[in-house]
Short mmCIF file of C-alpha atoms in Angstrom, two decimals:
data_model
loop_
_atom_site.label_atom_id
_atom_site.label_comp_id
_atom_site.label_asym_id
_atom_site.label_seq_id
_atom_site.Cartn_x
_atom_site.Cartn_y
_atom_site.Cartn_z
CA MET K 24 91.60 91.58 98.47
CA ARG K 25 88.06 91.18 97.30
CA ALA K 26 86.16 90.81 94.04
CA VAL K 27 82.59 92.03 93.70
CA CYS K 28 80.56 90.14 91.08
CA ASP K 29 77.75 91.57 88.94
CA ASP K 30 75.18 89.78 91.10
CA GLY K 31 76.60 91.43 94.24
CA GLU K 32 78.45 88.36 95.51
CA VAL K 33 81.70 89.35 97.26
CA LEU K 34 84.68 87.00 97.03
CA VAL K 35 87.44 87.57 99.59
CA CYS K 36 90.89 86.19 98.75
CA ASP K 37 94.63 86.58 99.33
CA ALA K 38 95.40 86.95 95.60
CA LEU K 39 93.39 87.26 92.41
CA VAL K 40 94.22 86.39 88.81
CA VAL K 41 92.09 88.24 86.27
CA ALA K 42 91.88 86.63 82.83
CA VAL K 43 89.46 88.48 80.57
CA PRO K 44 89.39 89.38 76.88
CA LEU K 45 91.40 92.44 75.88
CA GLY K 46 88.25 94.20 74.73
CA VAL K 47 86.83 93.98 78.26
CA LEU K 48 90.02 95.47 79.73
CA GLN K 49 89.89 98.30 77.19
CA GLN K 50 86.27 99.17 78.01
CA SER K 51 85.58 101.83 80.60
CA PRO K 52 83.78 100.66 83.76
CA GLU K 53 80.81 102.84 82.78
CA ASP K 54 80.50 100.86 79.53
CA GLY K 55 80.66 97.42 81.16
CA GLY K 56 84.41 97.13 81.70
CA ILE K 57 86.14 96.10 84.91
CA ARG K 58 86.66 98.62 87.70
CA PHE K 59 89.94 98.18 89.58
CA THR K 60 90.26 99.73 93.04
CA PRO K 61 92.85 101.09 93.41
CA GLU K 62 92.96 102.02 89.74
CA LEU K 63 95.63 100.38 87.59
CA PRO K 64 98.77 102.50 87.23
CA THR K 65 98.84 104.83 84.23
CA VAL K 66 101.63 102.83 82.56
CA GLN K 67 99.52 99.65 82.56
CA ARG K 68 96.35 101.44 81.42
CA GLU K 69 98.20 103.07 78.52
CA ALA K 70 99.81 99.76 77.52
CA ILE K 71 96.42 98.01 77.51
CA GLY K 72 95.02 100.84 75.39
CA ARG K 73 97.81 100.45 72.79
CA LEU K 74 97.35 96.71 72.37
CA GLY K 75 95.47 95.61 69.32
CA PHE K 76 93.62 92.47 68.38
CA GLY K 77 92.26 91.05 65.21
CA VAL K 78 91.11 87.93 63.46
CA LEU K 79 92.71 84.67 64.49
CA ASN K 80 92.63 81.67 62.21
CA LYS K 81 93.34 78.15 63.41
CA VAL K 82 94.23 75.22 61.20
CA ALA K 83 94.05 71.57 62.23
CA LEU K 84 95.81 68.98 60.08
CA VAL K 85 94.66 65.39 60.49
CA PHE K 86 96.54 62.50 58.90
CA LYS K 87 95.28 58.94 58.50
CA GLU K 88 98.57 57.62 59.84
CA ALA K 89 101.66 59.08 61.44
CA PHE K 90 104.39 59.59 58.87
CA TRP K 91 106.98 61.18 61.14
#
């Protein structure tokens, strides 16, 4: 297996884990998305296309002393 980077660097490996934002996976390769060779199966491509994303809010609670 190999990964070709934007700068042309080729990384050869036994396995590859791809962790990218959903928006990047949903983009076509022509628009800056990732090109998989061989192409991902239709079932996976359709599932990625159906996924949605939105605003995520995080809340941090800080207490002066532990009360638990």
